Coordinates of C-alpha atoms in Angstrom, one line a residue:
Chain B
M1 CA -31.9 -30.5 48.5
S2 CA -28.8 -31.8 45.5
D3 CA -27.7 -34.4 47.5
V4 CA -23.6 -33.1 47.0
L5 CA -23.0 -31.1 49.8
L6 CA -19.2 -30.0 49.1
S7 CA -18.1 -30.1 45.7
A8 CA -14.7 -29.5 44.3
Q9 CA -13.8 -29.3 40.6
G10 CA -10.9 -28.8 39.2
L11 CA -8.6 -27.9 42.0
R12 CA -4.8 -27.2 41.4
L13 CA -2.0 -26.1 43.7
A14 CA 1.7 -26.3 43.7
F15 CA 4.2 -24.8 46.5
G16 CA 7.0 -24.8 43.8
G17 CA 8.1 -27.5 41.5
V18 CA 4.6 -29.4 44.2
K19 CA 1.7 -30.5 43.5
A20 CA -0.3 -31.0 45.7
A21 CA -3.8 -30.6 44.1
D22 CA -2.8 -30.6 40.4
G23 CA -7.1 -31.5 39.6
I24 CA -9.0 -32.6 41.9
D25 CA -12.3 -32.9 41.5
L26 CA -14.5 -34.8 44.4
D27 CA -18.5 -34.4 45.5
V28 CA -18.6 -34.8 49.1
R29 CA -22.4 -36.2 50.2
R30 CA -24.7 -35.0 52.5
G31 CA -24.4 -37.5 55.8
E32 CA -21.1 -40.0 54.9
F33 CA -17.9 -39.9 56.6
L34 CA -15.2 -39.8 53.8
A35 CA -12.1 -40.9 54.2
I36 CA -9.0 -39.1 52.7
I37 CA -6.3 -41.9 52.6
G38 CA -2.6 -41.7 50.9
P39 CA 1.0 -41.2 51.7
N40 CA 3.0 -38.2 53.2
G41 CA 3.5 -35.5 51.2
A42 CA 0.0 -36.2 48.5
G43 CA -2.1 -33.4 48.8
K44 CA -4.0 -34.7 51.3
T45 CA -4.3 -31.5 53.4
T46 CA -3.9 -29.0 51.4
F47 CA -7.7 -30.5 50.4
I48 CA -8.2 -29.4 54.0
N49 CA -6.5 -25.9 53.2
M50 CA -8.0 -25.1 50.3
T51 CA -11.5 -25.5 51.0
T52 CA -11.4 -24.2 54.8
G53 CA -9.9 -20.9 53.6
Y54 CA -7.1 -21.1 54.3
L55 CA -5.4 -22.3 51.0
R56 CA -6.5 -20.7 48.1
P57 CA -5.9 -22.4 44.8
Q58 CA -4.2 -21.5 41.7
A59 CA -7.1 -22.5 39.7
G60 CA -10.9 -24.7 39.9
I61 CA -14.0 -24.2 42.5
I62 CA -15.7 -25.2 45.5
T63 CA -19.0 -24.8 46.3
Y64 CA -20.6 -25.6 49.2
E65 CA -24.9 -26.0 49.9
G66 CA -24.1 -25.0 45.6
Q67 CA -22.9 -21.9 46.7
A68 CA -18.9 -20.9 45.3
I69 CA -16.4 -20.7 49.1
T70 CA -13.5 -20.9 46.7
G71 CA -10.3 -18.4 48.5
M72 CA -12.6 -16.5 50.7
A73 CA -11.4 -16.3 54.2
P74 CA -11.7 -18.8 57.0
R75 CA -14.6 -16.7 59.7
R76 CA -16.5 -16.0 56.3
I77 CA -16.4 -20.1 55.4
V78 CA -16.9 -21.1 59.3
A79 CA -20.0 -18.9 59.1
R80 CA -21.5 -21.0 56.1
G81 CA -21.1 -24.3 58.7
I82 CA -17.9 -25.2 57.7
A83 CA -15.5 -26.8 60.5
R84 CA -11.8 -28.7 60.7
S85 CA -9.9 -30.3 62.7
F86 CA -6.5 -30.0 63.6
Q87 CA -3.6 -32.3 62.6
L88 CA -1.8 -30.4 65.5
P89 CA -3.9 -30.0 68.1
Q90 CA -4.8 -25.9 68.3
L91 CA -6.1 -25.4 71.4
F92 CA -5.9 -22.5 73.5
T93 CA -3.3 -23.3 76.3
E94 CA -3.2 -20.7 78.6
H95 CA -7.1 -21.6 78.8
T96 CA -8.6 -24.8 80.1
V97 CA -10.9 -27.5 77.9
L98 CA -14.0 -26.2 78.9
E99 CA -13.1 -22.7 79.1
N100 CA -11.4 -23.7 75.1
V101 CA -15.0 -24.6 74.5
A102 CA -16.9 -22.4 75.4
L103 CA -14.9 -19.6 73.2
A104 CA -15.4 -21.6 70.5
I105 CA -19.6 -21.5 71.7
A106 CA -19.3 -17.4 72.3
A107 CA -17.8 -17.4 68.6
R108 CA -20.6 -19.2 67.6
E109 CA -22.8 -17.5 69.2
G110 CA -21.8 -13.6 68.6
P111 CA -21.4 -10.7 69.3
W112 CA -22.2 -10.6 72.9
S113 CA -22.0 -8.2 75.4
P114 CA -18.6 -7.4 77.2
L115 CA -20.0 -7.7 80.5
A116 CA -21.3 -10.4 80.9
P117 CA -18.4 -13.4 81.8
L118 CA -17.5 -16.4 79.0
L119 CA -18.6 -19.4 81.5
R120 CA -22.4 -17.3 81.5
P121 CA -24.2 -20.8 82.2
R122 CA -25.9 -21.4 79.4
W123 CA -22.7 -21.7 77.4
R124 CA -20.9 -23.4 81.0
E125 CA -23.6 -26.5 80.3
E126 CA -24.0 -27.2 76.9
A127 CA -19.5 -27.3 76.9
V128 CA -20.4 -29.6 79.8
D129 CA -22.0 -31.3 78.3
L130 CA -20.2 -31.7 74.7
L131 CA -17.5 -32.8 76.9
E132 CA -19.5 -35.9 78.1
R133 CA -20.3 -37.2 74.4
F134 CA -17.1 -36.5 74.6
G135 CA -16.5 -39.0 77.4
L136 CA -14.1 -35.5 78.2
T137 CA -15.4 -34.2 81.4
S138 CA -12.3 -35.9 83.6
I139 CA -10.3 -32.6 82.2
A140 CA -12.1 -30.7 81.8
G141 CA -11.0 -28.5 84.7
A142 CA -7.4 -29.0 83.2
R143 CA -4.9 -26.2 81.3
A144 CA -5.6 -27.0 77.6
D145 CA -0.9 -26.9 77.6
A146 CA -1.2 -30.9 80.3
L147 CA -2.9 -33.1 78.5
N148 CA -1.6 -36.2 76.8
E149 CA -1.8 -36.2 73.3
G150 CA -5.7 -38.1 73.0
A151 CA -6.7 -35.9 74.7
R152 CA -5.9 -32.8 72.8
K153 CA -6.8 -34.2 70.0
L154 CA -10.2 -35.2 71.8
A155 CA -10.6 -31.4 72.7
D156 CA -9.6 -30.2 69.1
I157 CA -12.6 -31.9 67.8
A158 CA -15.2 -30.8 70.3
M159 CA -14.3 -27.4 70.2
A160 CA -15.6 -27.8 66.0
V161 CA -18.1 -29.9 66.8
A162 CA -19.2 -27.1 69.1
L163 CA -19.3 -24.8 66.3
K164 CA -21.7 -26.9 65.6
P165 CA -21.3 -27.2 61.8
R166 CA -23.0 -29.3 58.9
L167 CA -19.6 -30.8 57.4
L168 CA -16.2 -30.8 59.3
L169 CA -13.4 -32.0 58.1
M170 CA -10.6 -33.4 60.5
D171 CA -7.2 -33.9 59.2
E172 CA -6.0 -37.2 60.7
P173 CA -8.7 -37.4 64.3
T174 CA -7.0 -40.9 65.4
S175 CA -3.5 -39.5 65.3
G176 CA -1.2 -39.7 68.3
V177 CA -4.0 -41.8 70.1
A178 CA -3.4 -44.5 71.9
A179 CA -3.2 -48.1 69.6
N180 CA -5.5 -49.2 72.3
E181 CA -8.0 -46.2 72.7
K182 CA -8.6 -45.3 68.2
M183 CA -11.8 -47.7 68.2
E184 CA -13.0 -46.1 71.2
V185 CA -11.7 -43.2 69.9
V186 CA -13.2 -43.3 66.7
E187 CA -16.4 -44.7 68.3
T188 CA -17.7 -41.7 70.3
L189 CA -16.3 -39.6 68.1
A190 CA -18.3 -41.3 65.3
R191 CA -21.6 -41.6 67.0
V192 CA -20.8 -38.3 68.6
L193 CA -21.0 -36.8 64.4
R194 CA -24.1 -38.9 63.6
A195 CA -26.6 -37.8 66.2
A196 CA -25.4 -34.3 65.3
Q197 CA -26.3 -34.8 61.5
V198 CA -22.5 -33.9 60.0
T199 CA -20.9 -34.8 57.3
A200 CA -17.3 -36.2 58.2
V201 CA -14.0 -35.6 55.7
F202 CA -11.4 -37.4 57.3
V203 CA -7.7 -37.2 56.5
E204 CA -6.7 -41.0 58.2
H205 CA -3.8 -43.3 58.3
D206 CA -5.5 -46.3 60.1
M207 CA -7.1 -48.7 57.2
D208 CA -9.1 -50.4 60.3
V209 CA -11.1 -46.5 60.8
V210 CA -11.4 -46.4 57.2
E211 CA -13.3 -50.0 57.0
R212 CA -14.5 -49.5 60.4
F213 CA -16.5 -45.7 59.8
A214 CA -15.8 -44.3 56.3
D215 CA -19.3 -45.0 53.6
R216 CA -16.5 -43.8 51.1
V217 CA -12.8 -43.7 50.8
A218 CA -10.2 -42.1 48.2
V219 CA -7.4 -42.1 47.4
W220 CA -5.3 -39.2 47.0
S221 CA -1.7 -39.4 45.1
Q222 CA 0.4 -36.7 44.4
G223 CA -1.8 -34.1 43.8
R224 CA -4.1 -36.4 42.7
I225 CA -7.6 -38.4 43.1
A226 CA -6.4 -41.9 42.5
A227 CA -9.6 -43.8 43.5
L228 CA -12.5 -43.1 44.8
G229 CA -15.2 -45.3 45.9
P230 CA -16.8 -47.7 49.3
P231 CA -14.1 -48.9 51.6
A232 CA -14.3 -52.7 50.3
E233 CA -14.1 -52.2 46.9
V234 CA -11.4 -49.8 47.2
L235 CA -8.4 -51.1 50.1
S236 CA -9.2 -54.0 47.6
D237 CA -8.1 -52.6 45.1
P238 CA -4.2 -54.4 44.0
Q239 CA -2.9 -51.4 43.2
V240 CA -4.3 -49.5 45.4
Q241 CA -2.9 -52.1 48.1
R242 CA 0.5 -51.4 46.2
D243 CA 1.2 -48.2 46.7
V244 CA -1.1 -46.9 48.9
I245 CA -1.8 -49.7 51.5
G246 CA 1.4 -51.3 51.4
I247 CA 3.3 -47.9 51.8
E248 CA 0.6 -47.3 55.0
R249 CA 1.2 -50.7 56.6
H250 CA 5.5 -50.2 55.8
A251 CA 4.8 -46.6 57.6
A252 CA 2.6 -48.1 60.5
A253 CA 5.0 -50.6 61.1
Chain O
M1 CA -10.0 -14.4 94.6
R2 CA -12.9 -12.7 93.5
R3 CA -14.0 -11.1 96.9
T4 CA -10.7 -10.9 98.1
E5 CA -9.6 -8.6 94.7
T6 CA -13.4 -6.4 95.8
L7 CA -12.5 -6.0 99.5
L8 CA -8.8 -5.3 98.8
A9 CA -9.7 -2.5 95.9
I10 CA -12.4 -0.9 98.5
G11 CA -9.1 -1.2 100.8
G12 CA -6.8 -0.2 98.8
A13 CA -8.8 3.2 98.6
A14 CA -10.1 3.9 101.6
L15 CA -6.0 4.1 102.5
L16 CA -5.3 6.0 99.9
V17 CA -8.1 8.3 100.7
L18 CA -6.6 8.1 104.7
L19 CA -2.7 8.9 103.5
A20 CA -4.2 12.0 101.2
I21 CA -6.3 13.6 104.2
L22 CA -2.7 13.3 107.0
A23 CA 0.0 14.5 103.7
P24 CA -1.9 16.2 101.4
W25 CA 1.0 16.6 99.5
L26 CA 1.1 13.1 98.8
R27 CA -2.8 14.0 97.2
F28 CA -1.1 15.6 94.3
V29 CA 0.8 12.3 93.8
L30 CA -1.2 10.3 94.1
T31 CA -4.1 11.6 91.8
I32 CA -1.3 11.5 89.5
A33 CA -1.1 7.6 89.6
L34 CA -4.6 7.3 89.9
A35 CA -4.2 7.9 86.4
K36 CA -2.0 6.2 84.7
G37 CA -2.9 3.3 87.3
V38 CA -6.2 4.2 84.4
A39 CA -3.5 3.5 81.5
V40 CA -2.1 1.1 82.7
L41 CA -5.4 -0.3 82.3
G42 CA -4.8 -0.1 78.7
I43 CA -1.8 -1.3 78.7
L44 CA -3.0 -4.5 80.7
L45 CA -5.6 -5.0 78.0
L46 CA -3.2 -5.8 75.3
L47 CA -0.3 -8.0 77.4
R48 CA -3.5 -10.1 77.6
A49 CA -2.8 -10.5 73.8
G50 CA 0.7 -11.4 74.1
Q51 CA 1.0 -7.8 72.0
V52 CA 2.8 -4.4 73.8
S53 CA 2.9 -0.9 73.5
F54 CA 5.7 1.8 73.0
G55 CA 3.3 4.1 72.6
H56 CA 0.7 4.7 74.1
A57 CA 2.1 8.3 75.8
L58 CA 0.7 9.1 72.5
Y59 CA -2.6 8.8 74.1
L60 CA -2.0 10.0 77.1
S61 CA -0.7 13.4 75.2
F62 CA -3.4 13.9 73.1
G63 CA -5.9 13.8 76.1
A64 CA -4.1 16.4 78.3
Y65 CA -3.3 19.1 75.3
T66 CA -7.2 18.4 74.6
V67 CA -7.7 19.8 77.7
A68 CA -5.4 22.9 76.9
F69 CA -6.2 23.2 74.1
L70 CA -10.2 22.5 75.1
A71 CA -10.1 24.5 78.5
P72 CA -10.2 28.4 77.6
A73 CA -13.2 28.1 76.1
M74 CA -14.7 24.8 77.5
P75 CA -13.5 25.6 81.1
E76 CA -15.7 22.4 83.2
A77 CA -13.5 19.2 83.7
L78 CA -16.2 16.7 83.5
I79 CA -17.0 18.5 80.4
L80 CA -13.3 18.4 79.2
M81 CA -12.5 14.3 80.6
P82 CA -14.2 12.4 78.5
V83 CA -14.2 15.7 74.9
A84 CA -10.6 13.9 75.6
M85 CA -11.4 10.5 76.2
L86 CA -13.3 10.3 73.5
L87 CA -11.3 12.3 71.3
S88 CA -8.8 9.9 72.7
G89 CA -11.0 7.3 71.9
L90 CA -11.1 8.2 67.9
L91 CA -7.3 9.0 68.0
G92 CA -6.8 4.8 68.6
L93 CA -9.2 4.1 66.3
V94 CA -7.5 5.6 63.4
I95 CA -4.3 3.9 64.7
G96 CA -6.0 0.6 66.2
L97 CA -6.9 0.5 62.1
F98 CA -3.9 0.1 61.2
V99 CA -1.9 -1.9 64.0
S100 CA -4.4 -3.9 64.6
R101 CA -2.8 -5.9 61.6
Y102 CA 0.6 -6.3 63.3
R103 CA 2.0 -8.5 66.7
D104 CA 4.5 -8.5 68.5
I105 CA 7.6 -7.1 68.1
F106 CA 5.9 -4.5 64.9
F107 CA 3.6 -3.3 67.2
S108 CA 5.2 -2.0 69.7
M109 CA 7.4 -1.0 66.6
L110 CA 5.1 1.2 65.8
N111 CA 2.8 2.4 68.5
L112 CA 6.4 4.5 69.4
A113 CA 6.5 5.4 65.6
I114 CA 3.7 7.0 65.5
S115 CA 3.8 8.6 69.3
M116 CA 7.0 10.2 68.6
V117 CA 5.7 11.2 65.3
F118 CA 3.7 12.9 67.7
Y119 CA 5.6 13.5 69.6
S120 CA 7.7 15.8 67.3
L121 CA 4.4 17.9 66.0
L122 CA 3.6 19.0 69.7
E123 CA 7.4 20.1 69.8
K124 CA 7.6 21.7 66.4
L125 CA 4.5 22.8 65.6
Y126 CA 5.7 25.7 68.2
H127 CA 3.1 28.7 66.5
Y128 CA -0.2 26.1 67.7
T129 CA 1.6 23.4 70.9
K130 CA 4.4 26.5 72.5
G131 CA 6.5 23.9 72.0
T132 CA 8.9 22.8 74.8
D133 CA 7.7 25.0 77.3
G134 CA 4.7 23.7 76.9
I135 CA 0.3 24.8 77.6
R136 CA -0.7 26.3 80.5
V137 CA -4.2 25.4 81.9
G138 CA -6.1 27.0 84.2
V139 CA -8.1 25.6 87.2
P140 CA -11.8 25.1 85.8
R141 CA -14.7 24.7 86.8
F142 CA -16.1 21.5 89.1
L143 CA -20.2 21.1 88.3
G144 CA -20.0 24.6 87.7
M145 CA -19.1 25.6 90.5
A146 CA -15.4 27.4 90.5
L147 CA -13.5 25.6 93.1
E148 CA -10.6 27.2 95.1
R149 CA -6.8 25.6 94.5
D150 CA -6.8 23.1 97.6
Q151 CA -10.4 22.5 96.8
F152 CA -10.2 22.0 93.0
E153 CA -6.8 19.0 94.1
W154 CA -9.8 17.4 96.4
A155 CA -12.4 17.2 93.4
M156 CA -9.7 15.8 91.2
F157 CA -8.0 13.9 93.6
G158 CA -11.7 12.0 94.7
T159 CA -12.9 12.0 90.3
A160 CA -10.2 10.2 89.6
L161 CA -10.6 7.4 92.4
V162 CA -13.8 7.5 91.6
L163 CA -12.4 6.3 87.9
A164 CA -10.7 3.8 88.9
L165 CA -12.3 2.3 90.6
A166 CA -15.3 2.9 88.1
I167 CA -12.4 2.1 84.8
G168 CA -11.1 -1.6 86.8
C169 CA -14.5 -2.9 87.7
F170 CA -14.8 -2.7 84.1
V171 CA -11.6 -4.1 83.5
R172 CA -12.1 -7.2 85.5
L173 CA -15.8 -7.6 83.7
Y174 CA -14.6 -7.7 80.1
L175 CA -11.5 -10.0 80.5
A176 CA -13.8 -12.7 82.1
S177 CA -16.4 -11.8 79.5
P178 CA -15.4 -13.8 75.7
M179 CA -14.3 -10.6 74.1
G180 CA -11.3 -10.6 77.2
Q181 CA -11.0 -14.4 76.8
A182 CA -10.3 -13.9 73.2
L183 CA -8.0 -11.7 74.1
S184 CA -5.6 -14.1 76.0
A185 CA -6.1 -16.8 73.1
I186 CA -4.9 -14.1 69.8
K187 CA -1.9 -15.0 72.6
T188 CA -1.8 -18.4 72.4
R189 CA -3.6 -20.0 69.0
E190 CA -4.7 -16.7 66.9
T191 CA -4.8 -19.2 63.7
R192 CA -7.7 -21.6 65.5
L193 CA -9.7 -18.2 66.2
E194 CA -10.2 -17.7 62.9
F195 CA -11.5 -21.1 62.0
M196 CA -13.5 -20.7 64.7
G197 CA -15.0 -18.0 62.8
L198 CA -13.4 -14.9 65.8
P199 CA -11.6 -11.9 63.9
A200 CA -8.8 -11.2 66.1
R201 CA -7.2 -8.7 64.6
A202 CA -11.7 -6.9 66.2
V203 CA -10.6 -8.4 68.7
L204 CA -7.5 -6.3 69.0
L205 CA -7.9 -3.7 67.5
S206 CA -11.2 -3.2 70.4
A207 CA -9.1 -3.1 73.3
Y208 CA -6.9 -0.8 71.5
V209 CA -10.1 1.1 70.7
L210 CA -10.6 1.1 74.9
S211 CA -6.9 1.2 76.1
A212 CA -6.9 4.5 73.9
L213 CA -9.8 5.9 75.8
M214 CA -7.6 4.4 79.4
G215 CA -5.6 7.0 78.1
G216 CA -6.9 9.5 77.2
L217 CA -9.0 10.5 80.3
A218 CA -6.0 10.1 82.0
G219 CA -4.4 12.1 80.0
S220 CA -6.7 14.3 81.0
I221 CA -6.9 13.9 84.5
I222 CA -3.2 15.0 84.6
A223 CA -3.2 17.8 82.7
M224 CA -5.9 19.3 85.7
T225 CA -3.9 18.3 87.7
T226 CA 0.3 19.0 87.1
R227 CA -1.7 22.5 85.4
H228 CA 1.1 22.7 82.9
V229 CA 1.2 20.5 79.6
T230 CA 4.8 19.7 77.4
P231 CA 5.6 17.8 75.1
L232 CA 7.3 15.2 77.8
L233 CA 4.2 13.5 78.6
G234 CA 4.4 12.3 74.9
Y235 CA 7.9 11.3 75.4
W236 CA 8.1 8.0 74.4
T237 CA 10.3 7.1 78.0
V238 CA 6.9 8.3 79.3
S239 CA 5.7 5.4 77.3
G240 CA 7.3 2.2 78.7
E241 CA 6.9 3.5 82.4
L242 CA 3.3 2.2 81.7
V243 CA 4.6 -0.5 80.1
F244 CA 7.4 -1.1 83.4
I245 CA 4.5 0.1 85.8
A246 CA 2.3 -2.6 83.9
I247 CA 5.3 -5.4 85.2
L248 CA 5.8 -4.1 88.7
G249 CA 2.3 -4.6 89.5
G250 CA 1.1 -7.9 87.6
A251 CA -0.6 -8.4 84.5
G252 CA -2.6 -11.1 86.7
A253 CA -5.8 -8.2 87.7
A254 CA -7.0 -5.0 87.1
L255 CA -5.4 -4.0 90.9
G256 CA -2.5 -4.5 89.3
P257 CA -2.0 -1.3 87.3
F258 CA -2.9 0.2 90.5
L259 CA -0.8 -1.1 92.6
G260 CA 2.4 -0.2 90.3
A261 CA 1.5 2.9 89.8
V262 CA 1.0 4.0 93.0
T263 CA 4.2 2.4 94.4
F264 CA 6.2 3.7 90.9
E265 CA 5.0 7.1 92.0
L266 CA 5.9 6.7 96.0
V267 CA 9.3 5.6 95.0
R268 CA 10.2 7.6 93.0
V269 CA 9.1 10.8 95.1
Y270 CA 11.1 9.8 98.1
A271 CA 13.5 8.6 96.3
A272 CA 13.8 11.7 93.9
A273 CA 13.9 13.4 97.5
S274 CA 16.9 11.8 99.4
F275 CA 18.5 10.2 96.7
A276 CA 18.3 13.0 93.9
D277 CA 21.1 12.0 91.6
A278 CA 19.8 7.8 91.9
W279 CA 15.8 8.0 92.0
Q280 CA 16.6 5.5 88.8
A281 CA 18.8 3.0 89.2
I282 CA 16.6 2.6 92.9
L283 CA 13.1 2.4 90.4
G284 CA 15.2 -0.1 88.2
L285 CA 16.8 -2.1 91.3
V286 CA 12.7 -2.7 92.2
L287 CA 11.8 -3.5 89.6
L288 CA 14.8 -6.1 88.6
G289 CA 13.3 -7.5 92.7
V290 CA 10.6 -7.3 91.5
I291 CA 11.1 -10.0 87.8
L292 CA 13.2 -12.2 89.2
F293 CA 11.6 -13.0 93.3
F294 CA 7.9 -12.0 91.9
S295 CA 8.1 -12.6 88.3
R296 CA 3.6 -12.1 88.8
G297 CA 4.1 -8.9 90.1
L298 CA 3.4 -7.2 92.9
W299 CA -0.1 -8.1 92.7
G300 CA 0.6 -11.7 92.1
M301 CA 2.7 -10.9 94.9
V302 CA -0.9 -10.2 97.2
E303 CA -2.3 -13.3 95.3
S304 CA 0.3 -15.7 97.1
L305 CA 0.6 -14.1 100.7
W306 CA -3.4 -14.1 101.0
R307 CA -3.2 -18.0 100.3
R308 CA -0.5 -18.7 102.4
R309 CA -3.0 -17.3 104.7
A310 CA -5.9 -19.1 103.9

């Protein structure tokens, strides 16, 4: 079994004159937590969108477990074991949190009989258990449109985890989470993902989170990877500090 | 609420039977109402996904004309009904493959357009359809028995009632299943479904085919009850009527469409008898009242009354 789970080679995608991906080469290693940092508009979300099939690169190839997935439909990519969460949580707002997660379980388990209920005992149990691991038990019965931003974010990630992916791509999992809860949320998340042996790629703006949880960090800049390596090494690089972290700290302030 | 719903369904069915016994002339109206209720159940499935079809009279008329064409060769009600239903479902599959790619106004208008094409065919192909004169449907046999007109009307009323209950049960289970829940997910966050590996188009298509099956069945019951089919059954106003009934009855539960259909037909009959020129205005006022005061339809009204009592 190769050490590389996902590999992107020479990805290019431009929106008009803006190069959102200008030759991205990146290997994601099995089991690692890889953080993606960089200023807004650098192409971080575009990378996630290309990997999950939402956008098709104009050039380049993406392989997962050694097989090309470039330009496949999102649901075929999901079927192979890649799930994602969203910068703006994408919940089914007319459903409860429990039903949202149960729908994800149902999607993973399909096809199903049209007459057995969504909240059948086995799926309900699994959903309850997952929400417990995410610390969301208290809001399981709440409608998804009645949650605060932090809870919506976690519920969104819980839905992705319910798909039992081997690779999870998270777009800013901590944005919108209150500053004093941030570490706790990431702590919870890291525990759940490690226990489920999920490889994770996450876009992050909080350098403390990156330093503490990422095994490696990739610095995005104008559609390219400007630096890649362990956080301690990359984050202390003077150029990265000036070009990225400076901006990040400034933006955070 | 589940048990309440079952009790209300049984109570409602008993009430209809009682009405049909006490006022025999209402039997005809109630049979039509039950048939329309079945068609509206199909509309309700699509409404769950946030999609409004302004063309489901197509399936109603297709089912009705199937009966009109096949009745001379196959005069058995219990064969004609499933055949009309299945052929209509097949047509729904073909059209659904196309329209399930579209949403909102485009979905509504495409359904309308296709139904109007079919309506024109019914009207223009005089050689086959006898145009606006329509086709008379003889009294078919029922379970192999040649029934008197009165007995046959009872048989159709009973069949419509049993089918309404059975399909109502099915829809209730379907809506609680992952399939039905995914329908409302299409309304709120369709892209997420795709990112979970659930093909939204297939979910909508299944509901669409089910709605076509129900429309075809309803049409076959209407054809054998009125015993005369004309292109009018496929006109856009009939499609609008189905949506009207869905909103009037409320899309919250499987009982809503029947509540809406029975109310609609009774208001129409009585309003037409008392105020011949103004019955549409009266129906309009009833709907306006329901939308303004009970946005969840008559079923929503029943529900809140029940809650208040409990």
